[in-house]
Amino acid sequence: QVQLVESGGGLVQPGGSLRLSCEVSGSIFSMYAMNWYRQAPGKARELVARVTSSGSTNYSDSVKGRFTVSMDNAKNTGYLQMNSLRPEDTAVYYCNGNFYVTNYDRRDYWGQGTQVTVSS
């Protein structure tokens, strides 16, 4: 059974940094893409960053230039490096993996979410 295990959240002061990790537990054929979403209290879940297995990346305007998304295919792990954090980045962050479980069967998986709080 495939699961995504997130880690790395916590409390950080404004201007600080955190790195979130999202590790694939279980057997997959290959990684296709990994997305990072966040959801703040009372707000809709939003896509903040995406990386594909070819290395292509996309970012929301709110995090562009501050966040860096990456994926280590050998370790089946995705990362979200967050720098220059702001109070408005406070949210629960979720990784979403799009993987091939066989050479033709591609599926979506979600991590459990990790809380990021930016506050002095």
CSV table of N, CA and C in Angstrom, one decimal, residues 37-48 62 86-94:
chain,number,residue,atom,x,y,z
A,37,TYR,N,0.4,21.7,-1.6
A,37,TYR,CA,-0.8,22.5,-1.4
A,37,TYR,C,-0.7,23.0,0.1
A,38,ARG,N,-1.5,24.1,0.3
A,38,ARG,CA,-1.6,24.5,1.7
A,38,ARG,C,-3.0,25.0,1.9
A,39,GLN,N,-3.4,24.9,3.2
A,39,GLN,CA,-4.7,25.4,3.6
A,39,GLN,C,-4.7,26.1,4.9
A,40,ALA,N,-5.0,27.4,4.9
A,40,ALA,CA,-5.1,28.2,6.1
A,40,ALA,C,-6.5,28.2,6.6
A,41,PRO,N,-6.6,28.4,7.9
A,41,PRO,CA,-8.0,28.4,8.5
A,41,PRO,C,-8.9,29.3,7.8
A,42,GLY,N,-10.1,28.7,7.5
A,42,GLY,CA,-11.1,29.5,6.8
A,42,GLY,C,-10.9,29.8,5.3
A,43,LYS,N,-9.8,29.2,4.8
A,43,LYS,CA,-9.5,29.4,3.4
A,43,LYS,C,-9.5,28.1,2.6
A,44,ALA,N,-9.7,28.2,1.3
A,44,ALA,CA,-9.6,27.1,0.4
A,44,ALA,C,-8.2,26.6,0.3
A,45,ARG,N,-8.1,25.3,0.0
A,45,ARG,CA,-6.7,24.7,-0.2
A,45,ARG,C,-6.2,25.3,-1.6
A,46,GLU,N,-4.9,25.7,-1.6
A,46,GLU,CA,-4.3,26.3,-2.7
A,46,GLU,C,-3.1,25.5,-3.1
A,47,LEU,N,-2.8,25.4,-4.4
A,47,LEU,CA,-1.6,24.8,-4.9
A,47,LEU,C,-0.5,25.9,-4.9
A,48,VAL,N,0.6,25.5,-4.2
A,48,VAL,CA,1.7,26.5,-4.1
A,48,VAL,C,2.9,26.1,-5.0
A,62,SER,N,2.4,33.9,-4.9
A,62,SER,CA,2.6,34.2,-3.5
A,62,SER,C,3.9,33.6,-2.9
A,86,ARG,N,6.7,34.2,5.9
A,86,ARG,CA,5.9,35.3,6.3
A,86,ARG,C,4.7,34.8,7.2
A,87,PRO,N,4.2,35.6,8.0
A,87,PRO,CA,3.0,35.1,8.8
A,87,PRO,C,1.9,34.6,7.9
A,88,GLU,N,1.7,35.1,6.7
A,88,GLU,CA,0.7,34.7,5.8
A,88,GLU,C,1.0,33.3,5.2
A,89,ASP,N,2.1,32.8,5.4
A,89,ASP,CA,2.5,31.4,5.0
A,89,ASP,C,2.0,30.4,6.0
A,90,THR,N,1.5,30.8,7.1
A,90,THR,CA,0.9,29.9,8.1
A,90,THR,C,-0.2,29.1,7.5
A,91,ALA,N,-0.1,27.8,7.6
A,91,ALA,CA,-1.1,26.9,7.0
A,91,ALA,C,-0.7,25.4,7.3
A,92,VAL,N,-1.7,24.5,7.0
A,92,VAL,CA,-1.3,23.1,6.9
A,92,VAL,C,-0.9,22.9,5.5
A,93,TYR,N,0.3,22.3,5.4
A,93,TYR,CA,0.8,22.0,4.0
A,93,TYR,C,0.7,20.5,3.7
A,94,TYR,N,0.2,20.2,2.5
A,94,TYR,CA,-0.1,18.8,2.1
A,94,TYR,C,0.8,18.5,0.8
